[in-house]
Amino acid sequence: MAAPSMGGVSLPRGNGQTVRLPRGASLTDLAERINAQPAALVTALFHLGEMVTATQSVNDETLQLLGAEIGWVIQVVSPEDEDRELLETFDLTFGDEEGDEEDWDIRPPVVTVMGHVDHGKTKLLDALRHANVAGKEAGGITQHIGAYQIVTELEGNERPVTFIDTPGHESFTAMRARGAKVTDIVVLVVAADDGVMPQTVEALNHAQAAEVPIVVAVNKIDKEGANPAKIRQQLTEYGLVAEEYGGDTMFVDVSATTRQGLDDLLTAILLTADASLDLRANIGQDPQGVVIEGKLDKGRGPVATVLVQRGTLRQGDSIVAGDAYGRVRSLLDEHGNKLKEALPARPVQVVGLTSVPRAGDTFLVVEEDRIARQIADRRQARIRNAQNASMRKRISLEDLDAALKETRQLNLIIKGDNSGTVEALEEALMKIEVSDDISLRVIHRGVGGITKSDIDLALADDVIVLGFNVRAEGQATELAAREGVDVRYYTVIYQAIEEIESALKGMLKPEYEEVQLGTAEVREVFRVPRIGNVAGSLVRSGTIVRNSKARLIRDGAVVADNLTVDSLRRFKDDATEVREGYECGIGLGSFNDIKIDDVIETFELREKPRA
Ligand code: GDP
């Protein structure tokens, strides 16, 4: 088959064969697979109207478009598929219960509390934390680790219930977006003195989209004006019909303040779980689960709260969580007690990881540390590629001119006290849009203080290091100060957003506006040797300033633009400026076409302040 010629460079033509590429692959990656010259692909893509360099990450559509053009079917492998394949190479799978279903054990439900702001989610979670009715450690101080488990009694049996301790649907959807299905039941909190509000509906939609059963907690019934019946009424419109009205949703009246109704709420959760879910897990298999929260602890290093979903997690296990790995040095529950093992639906803090995983990352226990490390390394590389891809803008041929001009980029390094805030901050910052030719790029992010290696990394142009609730450590402070690295500390996200936004605006190419300085009328034209024609003029308005810009106007028309007041004299003396009403000699450089009655207009370009 003849090789098609595109822009003079020949390309090996595919015959509809398939090539698989990871998301965020570059033309060099593609070239390698199809045995082509990267430069030929760059040219081919250029002819299709896109300009990228050979090593730049290219988005899915562009890859496929290019593939189609040269006869290849390009299959872009999603990160999820890729991860599945990565695990398969180690003979691992995530998410599947192993073994015979009959051998599986009942596991506790995992509950997420959602609802409108100020309807009492946080307070309810707090109240429940202390409602550990049958719990052995009743009275123990519960620390915030992102999730906790309490034990209640139902029909004579002790039944644990696990609560995710970050209320709100953001964390729920963020986890789900990562493919981590954590929540079995949603408790929808609605304040009885307020009613169904926008975020109530939003939470409800999220729960229904995820096909997660809902228990409604009608909160604040202690308040005057509380109208629990109204809430039931309102929610029927959204398909949530209370049992007492013939529906199948359990509504429980509670008060997070007086703690009334909490037992009933727990009962309702368990009954709903028993009625509509068959929650079971194999406690005998290799443990797997999801990271709920990660942080860097001063004394203990990276600490991740994980929710075991299947299997039994034990001290000493080799674990890989997202792109972090390590060996479980200790397991701690929400009371700070050391555990030997954690069963399904148990939230535990894992100490011993080499870095801090992100909320929503999955974890697996593998046979050997070596495997954990290899998986983590491969994931790290993939995350880097994907980030490069998502950050790159498509450039169309029309934008070619603009693209060839320097586009500017502000690079950021984000460090924070826990993975949730770092992600939230990054997400918020990436939404800032100032101008098309300026982009923001997070070159590094992580949990923990700002280290010397962060500053080393920042020692390139335009890198701002953001510390969110963290500080620079030891040598890093010195190094940053010495090298003039811009390190900024924040404790509130919006402040960070504001400052970065204005930093970006500061990078915009300045816009100039013309400000008129003065006009002069030509009365006489002198011929000066070696200088040329000089306009003997009378300043009519403003001031004529030496070196300012000028244009020449004759009979109302601009004869010459882009001139400069090259010389300015008052009688025999050089002057820097001459004011209205005075006479002066103006030389316009090599421009000599000056006539009597011409008007010289002078102006300067001033930088326009930005809105
Ligand atoms: P969130 O935004 O949903 O997490 O709401 P919070 O838990 O922060 O509660 C919002 C406000 O309502 C706080 O001032 C709480 O003290 C108050 N609150 C929460 N639950 C109750 C309740 O059952 N009764 C009363 N009277 N106030 C409550």
XYZ file of C-alpha atoms and ligand atoms in Angstrom:
639
model
C 0.000 0.000 0.000
C 1.354 3.381 -0.921
C 2.148 5.660 1.913
C 0.007 8.756 1.864
C 1.910 11.943 1.724
C 0.855 14.591 4.118
C 2.686 17.812 3.891
C 5.550 16.058 2.200
C 6.162 13.584 5.010
C 5.137 10.007 4.446
C 3.301 8.043 7.059
C 2.793 4.320 7.481
C -0.818 3.773 6.749
C -2.894 1.561 9.019
C -5.579 -0.600 7.526
C -8.119 -0.029 10.181
C -5.947 -1.745 12.768
C -6.402 -0.728 16.351
C -3.790 0.939 18.500
C -4.337 1.417 22.178
C -3.057 4.518 23.841
C -3.384 5.750 27.398
C -5.312 8.951 27.890
C -2.942 11.862 27.590
C -0.527 10.142 25.221
C 1.686 12.256 22.973
C 2.349 12.007 19.256
C 5.687 10.454 20.130
C 3.840 7.698 21.974
C 1.614 7.129 18.966
C 4.580 7.226 16.604
C 6.263 4.522 18.602
C 3.258 2.225 18.347
C 2.694 2.622 14.637
C 6.316 2.882 13.689
C 6.175 6.406 12.323
C 8.280 9.502 12.682
C 6.881 11.788 15.379
C 7.566 14.764 13.142
C 5.384 13.250 10.415
C 2.508 13.007 12.868
C 3.015 16.572 14.009
C 2.803 17.664 10.382
C -0.240 15.509 9.709
C -2.027 16.950 12.687
C -1.027 20.419 11.666
C -2.770 19.858 8.349
C -5.836 18.841 10.276
C -5.753 22.191 11.950
C -4.074 21.477 15.231
C -0.667 22.416 16.333
C 1.031 20.376 19.017
C 4.585 19.410 19.694
C 5.688 15.804 19.521
C 5.914 15.295 23.244
C 2.823 17.193 24.270
C -0.157 15.242 25.556
C -2.962 15.123 23.053
C -6.629 14.803 23.939
C -8.824 11.844 22.979
C -10.707 13.390 20.068
C -7.575 14.748 18.474
C -5.856 11.381 18.670
C -8.835 9.685 17.121
C -9.173 12.300 14.421
C -5.553 11.902 13.492
C -5.862 8.120 13.643
C -8.814 8.134 11.268
C -6.907 10.309 8.855
C -4.018 7.856 8.620
C -6.024 4.679 8.751
C -5.670 3.629 12.369
C -8.383 3.108 14.917
C -7.153 4.692 18.068
C -8.516 3.341 21.250
C -7.923 5.664 24.126
C -7.791 3.703 27.320
C -9.471 5.376 30.263
C -7.599 5.671 33.533
C -10.015 3.186 35.081
C -9.398 0.620 32.350
C -5.747 1.294 32.525
C -5.721 0.773 36.242
C -7.669 -2.429 35.855
C -5.101 -3.618 33.348
C -2.276 -2.518 35.573
C -3.683 -4.588 38.419
C -4.267 -7.513 36.083
C -0.596 -7.652 35.256
C -0.112 -8.447 38.924
C -3.019 -10.866 38.912
C -5.121 -8.495 40.992
C -8.625 -7.121 40.615
C -10.338 -4.438 42.585
C -13.960 -4.436 43.551
C -14.887 -8.042 43.284
C -15.921 -10.104 46.188
C -14.111 -13.392 46.038
C -15.288 -16.833 46.962
C -18.643 -18.406 47.553
C -21.461 -16.046 48.302
C -22.724 -18.312 51.039
C -19.531 -17.812 52.966
C -19.788 -14.057 53.009
C -20.507 -12.276 56.254
C -23.023 -9.578 56.957
C -21.337 -6.224 57.133
C -22.502 -2.919 58.639
C -24.019 -0.230 56.425
C -21.957 2.818 55.514
C -23.917 6.046 55.824
C -23.344 9.507 54.372
C -25.244 12.483 55.777
C -26.406 15.036 53.236
C -28.741 17.998 53.160
C -29.027 21.753 52.867
C -26.499 23.970 54.570
C -27.352 24.782 58.189
C -29.940 22.063 58.448
C -27.754 20.369 61.056
C -25.631 17.755 59.289
C -22.519 18.477 61.304
C -24.373 18.688 64.561
C -26.206 15.474 63.850
C -22.962 13.652 63.081
C -21.573 14.997 66.345
C -24.620 13.903 68.283
C -24.512 10.428 66.758
C -20.851 10.114 67.607
C -21.813 10.340 71.257
C -24.814 8.083 70.877
C -22.672 4.999 70.986
C -25.365 3.188 72.878
C -23.958 -0.283 73.052
C -20.386 0.623 72.220
C -17.705 -0.699 74.511
C -15.711 2.506 74.393
C -18.669 4.705 75.250
C -17.388 7.940 76.685
C -14.078 7.643 74.843
C -13.046 10.767 73.014
C -13.745 10.400 69.336
C -11.255 12.042 67.044
C -12.114 13.325 63.655
C -10.627 10.841 61.247
C -13.165 11.172 58.444
C -15.425 8.324 59.463
C -16.526 6.550 62.599
C -18.478 3.529 63.612
C -21.030 3.313 66.357
C -22.810 0.300 67.719
C -26.508 0.210 68.413
C -28.869 -2.464 69.529
C -31.533 -3.845 67.255
C -33.772 -6.666 68.342
C -31.291 -7.796 70.931
C -28.317 -7.774 68.555
C -25.423 -5.356 68.617
C -25.290 -3.746 65.204
C -22.543 -1.397 64.082
C -23.246 1.487 61.699
C -20.462 3.380 59.901
C -20.788 7.097 59.276
C -18.731 9.087 56.833
C -17.829 12.133 58.847
C -17.668 14.697 56.062
C -21.187 15.882 55.459
C -22.389 17.222 52.175
C -22.754 15.892 48.717
C -19.443 17.264 47.448
C -17.500 14.488 49.104
C -20.153 11.979 48.112
C -19.991 12.922 44.456
C -16.236 13.382 44.496
C -15.866 9.811 45.665
C -18.362 8.532 43.211
C -16.665 10.431 40.407
C -13.534 8.473 41.222
C -15.520 5.303 40.937
C -15.399 4.655 44.650
C -18.755 3.444 45.799
C -18.647 3.936 49.510
C -22.104 4.911 50.656
C -24.818 2.321 51.216
C -27.410 4.647 52.690
C -27.899 8.399 52.592
C -29.369 10.188 55.586
C -31.058 13.254 54.181
C -31.221 15.951 56.835
C -34.036 18.466 56.504
C -34.644 21.137 59.132
C -38.233 20.973 60.310
C -38.367 24.734 60.771
C -37.148 25.403 57.255
C -38.172 22.763 54.752
C -36.938 21.428 51.448
C -34.269 23.698 50.051
C -32.145 23.663 46.862
C -29.355 21.586 48.338
C -31.898 19.185 49.799
C -33.059 18.490 46.273
C -29.522 18.314 44.985
C -28.560 15.781 47.647
C -31.652 13.796 46.873
C -30.820 13.742 43.182
C -27.305 12.572 43.880
C -28.523 9.789 46.122
C -31.141 8.676 43.640
C -28.681 8.798 40.749
C -26.418 6.504 42.729
C -29.391 4.306 43.574
C -28.667 4.625 47.244
C -31.645 4.289 49.594
C -32.523 7.368 51.621
C -33.552 7.757 55.238
C -34.920 11.197 56.010
C -33.904 12.801 59.293
C -36.320 15.611 60.021
C -34.080 17.686 62.280
C -34.551 20.567 64.704
C -37.918 19.331 65.905
C -37.124 21.000 69.216
C -37.467 24.380 67.555
C -40.515 26.479 67.684
C -42.267 26.484 64.366
C -40.959 23.031 63.503
C -43.376 21.358 61.158
C -42.291 17.761 60.475
C -45.529 16.963 58.646
C -44.788 19.705 56.131
C -41.410 18.134 55.345
C -43.069 14.792 54.641
C -45.557 16.553 52.445
C -42.885 18.465 50.510
C -40.724 15.423 49.886
C -43.533 13.401 48.343
C -43.131 15.708 45.375
C -39.653 14.305 44.930
C -40.717 10.708 45.159
C -39.873 10.240 48.800
C -43.087 9.025 50.385
C -43.058 8.333 54.110
C -43.976 4.860 55.297
C -46.853 6.241 57.337
C -48.275 7.629 54.083
C -47.975 4.307 52.359
C -44.534 4.864 50.842
C -41.293 3.065 51.527
C -39.061 5.814 52.860
C -38.439 6.024 56.564
C -38.763 9.491 58.067
C -37.441 10.027 61.572
C -38.011 13.152 63.654
C -34.825 14.103 65.459
C -33.114 16.906 67.240
C -29.356 17.028 67.071
C -29.480 19.507 69.937
C -31.591 17.596 72.426
C -30.494 14.276 70.916
C -34.010 13.002 70.786
C -34.832 10.488 68.116
C -31.250 9.409 67.492
C -31.907 5.786 68.436
C -34.877 5.762 66.108
C -32.701 7.130 63.347
C -30.139 4.369 63.833
C -32.918 1.801 63.863
C -34.359 3.238 60.671
C -30.950 3.043 59.020
C -30.529 -0.594 59.956
C -34.079 -1.521 58.978
C -33.656 0.175 55.622
C -30.384 -1.652 55.106
C -31.940 -4.982 56.031
C -34.998 -4.408 53.877
C -33.426 -3.128 50.698
C -29.773 -4.106 50.771
C -27.978 -7.342 51.245
C -24.786 -6.036 52.713
C -22.267 -8.800 52.865
C -18.557 -9.125 52.405
C -15.956 -11.828 52.324
C -13.790 -11.233 55.357
C -11.400 -13.958 54.309
C -10.055 -12.490 51.088
C -7.220 -10.029 50.528
C -8.455 -6.738 51.931
C -9.553 -3.848 49.734
C -11.303 -0.584 50.311
C -11.358 3.154 49.827
C -9.411 6.063 51.245
C -11.702 8.449 53.096
C -9.159 11.040 54.133
C -5.444 11.543 54.089
C -3.197 13.820 56.049
C 0.337 14.305 57.111
C 0.808 13.890 60.813
C 3.758 15.632 62.402
C 4.785 12.651 64.458
C 3.515 9.708 62.489
C 4.021 10.794 58.909
C 1.369 10.077 56.271
C -1.845 8.857 57.838
C -4.811 7.696 55.805
C -8.268 6.889 57.037
C -9.475 3.993 54.972
C -12.731 2.161 54.865
C -12.261 -1.561 54.556
C -14.791 -2.862 52.045
C -13.871 -6.526 51.905
C -11.330 -8.789 53.527
C -9.660 -8.098 56.849
C -6.951 -5.480 57.032
C -4.142 -6.331 59.410
C -1.060 -4.782 60.834
C 1.950 -5.695 58.704
C -0.013 -5.898 55.446
C 1.666 -4.548 52.303
C -0.721 -1.964 50.999
C -1.052 0.250 47.974
C -3.503 3.162 48.164
C -3.727 5.245 45.022
C -0.162 6.232 44.313
C 0.948 5.726 47.909
C 2.225 2.466 49.270
C 3.795 1.011 52.350
C 3.373 -1.491 55.074
C 0.668 -1.087 57.697
C 2.663 -0.145 60.772
C -0.375 0.432 62.912
C -4.145 0.533 62.661
C -6.051 2.996 64.821
C -9.752 3.466 65.323
C -11.545 6.793 65.840
C -10.760 6.692 69.551
C -7.055 6.367 68.934
C -7.055 2.718 70.013
C -4.705 0.353 68.287
C -6.442 -2.398 66.378
C -4.973 -5.678 65.268
C -7.356 -5.951 62.369
C -10.201 -4.148 60.674
C -13.246 -5.897 59.208
C -15.409 -4.693 56.310
C -17.148 -1.315 56.814
C -14.598 -0.446 59.492
C -12.954 2.926 59.133
C -9.374 2.840 60.369
C -6.379 5.051 60.304
C -3.456 3.445 58.577
C 0.031 4.508 59.585
C 3.019 3.413 57.535
C 2.395 4.739 54.038
C 5.210 6.492 52.226
C 3.010 9.343 51.047
C -0.509 10.648 51.537
C -3.157 9.136 49.264
C -6.162 11.130 48.098
C -9.720 10.812 49.288
C -11.510 8.405 46.976
C -8.393 6.424 46.090
C -8.856 2.715 46.393
C -6.511 0.532 48.385
C -5.460 -3.056 47.995
C -3.361 -5.351 50.058
C -0.782 -7.187 48.002
C 1.562 -10.028 48.691
C 4.809 -8.128 48.752
C 6.027 -4.577 49.303
C 7.691 -4.734 45.928
C 4.370 -5.154 44.133
C 2.786 -2.324 46.116
C 5.630 -0.094 45.109
C 5.464 -1.004 41.441
C 1.743 -0.337 41.276
C 2.164 2.989 43.072
C 4.955 4.035 40.727
C 2.968 3.203 37.624
C -0.013 5.116 38.959
C 2.122 8.130 39.717
C 3.390 8.198 36.166
C -0.140 7.914 34.842
C -1.452 10.709 37.050
C 1.316 12.957 35.770
C 0.455 12.203 32.159
C -3.231 12.731 32.668
C -2.607 16.048 34.349
C -0.469 17.219 31.494
C -3.206 16.287 29.084
C -6.002 18.024 30.898
C -4.032 21.164 31.339
C -3.168 21.624 27.737
C -5.395 23.703 25.593
C -6.354 22.749 22.098
C -4.872 25.040 19.555
C -6.698 25.478 16.290
C -5.199 26.737 13.088
C -7.007 30.024 13.451
C -5.234 30.494 16.719
C -1.916 29.672 15.187
C -0.736 33.234 15.242
C -1.688 33.580 18.821
C -0.136 30.248 19.628
C 3.132 31.255 18.109
C 3.218 34.279 20.288
C 4.356 33.425 23.702
C 1.596 32.094 25.859
C 2.314 32.577 29.461
C 1.842 30.202 32.273
C 1.731 30.665 35.985
C 3.009 27.604 37.736
C 1.865 26.677 41.183
C 2.945 24.288 43.841
C 0.192 23.560 46.320
C 0.891 22.131 49.732
C -1.766 21.675 52.375
C -2.566 19.971 55.617
C -4.773 17.319 54.102
C -5.538 15.902 50.718
C -9.122 17.147 50.704
C -8.194 20.804 51.006
C -5.346 20.507 48.534
C -7.721 19.065 45.972
C -10.438 21.570 46.725
C -7.970 24.419 46.371
C -6.557 23.078 43.132
C -9.986 22.595 41.698
C -11.059 26.102 42.645
C -7.883 27.625 41.244
C -8.137 25.787 37.949
C -11.501 27.426 37.426
C -9.998 30.892 37.381
C -10.048 32.310 33.901
C -8.358 35.546 33.202
C -7.404 35.458 29.579
C -6.833 32.942 26.840
C -3.133 33.476 26.613
C -2.447 32.887 30.251
C -2.792 29.540 31.841
C -2.451 28.254 35.314
C -0.712 25.031 35.957
C -0.199 23.084 39.118
C 3.197 21.491 38.726
C 3.210 19.805 42.073
C 0.807 19.220 44.901
C 1.017 17.377 48.131
C 0.129 17.067 51.742
C 2.553 18.389 54.324
C 4.804 21.353 54.993
C 6.685 23.174 52.258
C 9.986 21.375 51.936
C 13.335 22.219 50.481
C 12.581 20.035 47.493
C 9.380 22.025 46.833
C 11.449 25.196 46.741
C 14.032 23.528 44.519
C 11.233 22.687 42.160
C 9.981 26.249 42.305
C 13.316 27.688 41.284
C 12.056 28.237 37.789
C 10.216 31.260 36.477
C 6.786 32.193 37.699
C 6.272 29.558 40.326
C 4.231 30.472 43.336
C 4.244 28.091 46.251
C 0.986 28.007 48.179
C 0.864 26.693 51.698
C -2.616 26.004 52.886
C -2.584 25.621 56.660
C 1.051 24.583 56.427
C 4.344 26.407 56.681
C 7.766 26.126 55.125
C 10.030 23.844 57.044
C 13.571 24.654 58.216
C 15.899 25.048 55.265
C 13.031 25.652 52.898
C 12.311 29.057 54.446
C 15.919 30.142 54.050
C 16.226 28.846 50.544
C 13.002 30.529 49.476
C 14.081 33.828 50.953
C 17.540 33.605 49.431
C 16.317 32.685 45.968
C 13.322 34.984 46.042
C 10.735 32.239 45.604
C 7.226 33.523 46.099
C 5.761 31.512 48.987
C 2.311 32.419 50.208
C 0.350 31.100 53.129
C -3.377 30.788 53.367
C -5.986 29.521 55.732
C -9.024 30.408 53.654
C -9.533 29.186 50.132
C -11.217 32.251 48.719
C -8.299 34.415 49.754
C -5.957 32.159 47.827
C -8.246 32.370 44.821
C -8.335 36.155 44.983
C -4.601 36.491 45.184
C -3.866 34.040 42.417
C -6.430 35.728 40.257
C -4.739 39.061 40.716
C -1.341 37.468 40.152
C -2.655 36.177 36.842
C -4.001 39.567 35.952
C -0.591 40.965 36.742
C 0.825 38.676 34.075
C -1.492 39.939 31.405
C 0.292 41.794 28.679
C -0.316 45.408 29.577
C -2.931 47.282 27.605
C -2.050 50.791 26.658
C -4.126 53.822 26.006
C -3.129 56.998 24.333
C -3.024 60.109 26.450
C -2.653 63.394 24.642
C 0.069 65.598 26.008
C 0.007 68.687 23.884
C -0.329 70.258 20.447
C 1.818 72.788 18.687
C 1.296 74.798 15.547
C 4.128 75.127 13.044
C 4.939 78.775 12.400
C 8.187 78.465 10.542
C 10.402 75.713 9.208
C 14.159 75.888 9.819
C 16.730 73.919 8.033
C 19.369 72.832 10.497
C 22.512 71.151 9.191
C 22.944 67.553 10.299
C 19.548 67.594 12.022
C 17.191 68.325 9.183
C 14.027 70.373 9.288
C 12.984 71.793 12.618
C 9.505 73.153 13.220
C 9.463 76.567 14.802
C 6.184 76.173 16.678
C 3.829 77.702 19.179
C 2.476 75.361 21.832
C -1.275 75.559 21.526
C -2.355 73.252 24.274
C -0.863 71.143 27.004
C 2.855 70.548 27.058
C 5.266 69.351 24.433
C 7.561 66.824 26.049
C 10.846 65.666 24.597
C 10.913 62.013 23.553
C 7.137 61.771 23.557
C 5.301 60.250 20.605
C 3.980 62.563 17.940
C 1.962 62.724 14.781
C 1.769 65.420 12.155
C -1.565 66.818 11.063
C -2.065 68.873 7.932
C -5.450 70.317 7.030
C -7.111 68.048 9.528
C -5.543 64.886 8.165
C -2.810 62.801 9.734
C 0.212 63.027 7.467
C 2.586 61.058 9.587
C 2.116 58.941 12.615
C 4.580 57.189 14.837
C 6.961 60.092 15.126
C 9.029 61.085 18.121
C 9.848 64.474 19.475
C 13.535 63.931 18.972
C 14.733 67.346 19.863
C 13.121 70.208 21.677
C 14.573 73.665 22.056
C 13.634 76.942 23.645
C 15.728 79.506 21.744
C 19.241 78.097 21.807
C 18.744 75.778 24.789
C 17.619 72.189 24.950
C 14.373 71.823 26.830
C 12.690 68.783 28.298
C 9.262 70.319 28.025
C 7.600 73.469 26.767
C 4.240 74.633 27.975
C 1.198 76.147 26.314
C 1.647 79.654 24.951
C 5.432 79.353 24.472
C 7.410 79.046 21.310
C 9.836 76.251 20.680
C 11.720 74.328 18.015
C 10.603 70.740 17.490
C 12.696 68.198 15.613
C 10.939 65.045 14.499
C 14.015 62.934 13.832
C 14.535 62.011 10.228
C 11.054 63.189 9.323
C 11.470 66.377 7.303
C 8.187 66.947 5.532
C 7.118 69.756 7.796
C 5.140 72.732 6.494
C 3.871 75.948 7.972
C 0.439 75.580 9.634
C 0.964 71.881 10.290
C -0.072 70.761 13.733
C 2.141 68.521 15.797
C 0.204 66.455 18.235
C 2.098 64.702 20.987
C 0.948 61.900 23.185
C 2.170 59.054 25.331
C 1.001 55.507 25.840
C -0.083 54.817 29.340
C -0.742 51.392 30.768
C -4.410 50.927 31.335
C -5.359 49.684 34.742
C -7.328 46.440 34.574
C -10.775 46.025 35.909
P -24.819 21.936 58.562
O -24.456 23.121 57.735
O -25.936 21.164 57.917
O -23.667 21.062 58.935
O -25.466 22.498 59.897
P -24.866 22.578 61.365
O -24.748 21.241 61.967
O -23.641 23.423 61.322
O -26.037 23.315 62.100
C -26.458 24.613 61.711
C -27.033 25.341 62.894
O -28.227 24.687 63.332
C -26.120 25.344 64.094
O -26.225 26.585 64.723
C -26.653 24.247 64.965
O -26.392 24.467 66.340
C -28.136 24.335 64.704
N -28.796 23.051 64.882
C -28.448 21.878 64.323
N -29.295 20.918 64.705
C -30.192 21.497 65.531
C -31.335 21.003 66.247
O -31.699 19.833 66.220
N -32.034 21.911 66.977
C -31.675 23.206 67.032
N -32.415 24.030 67.762
N -30.626 23.698 66.382
C -29.884 22.850 65.634
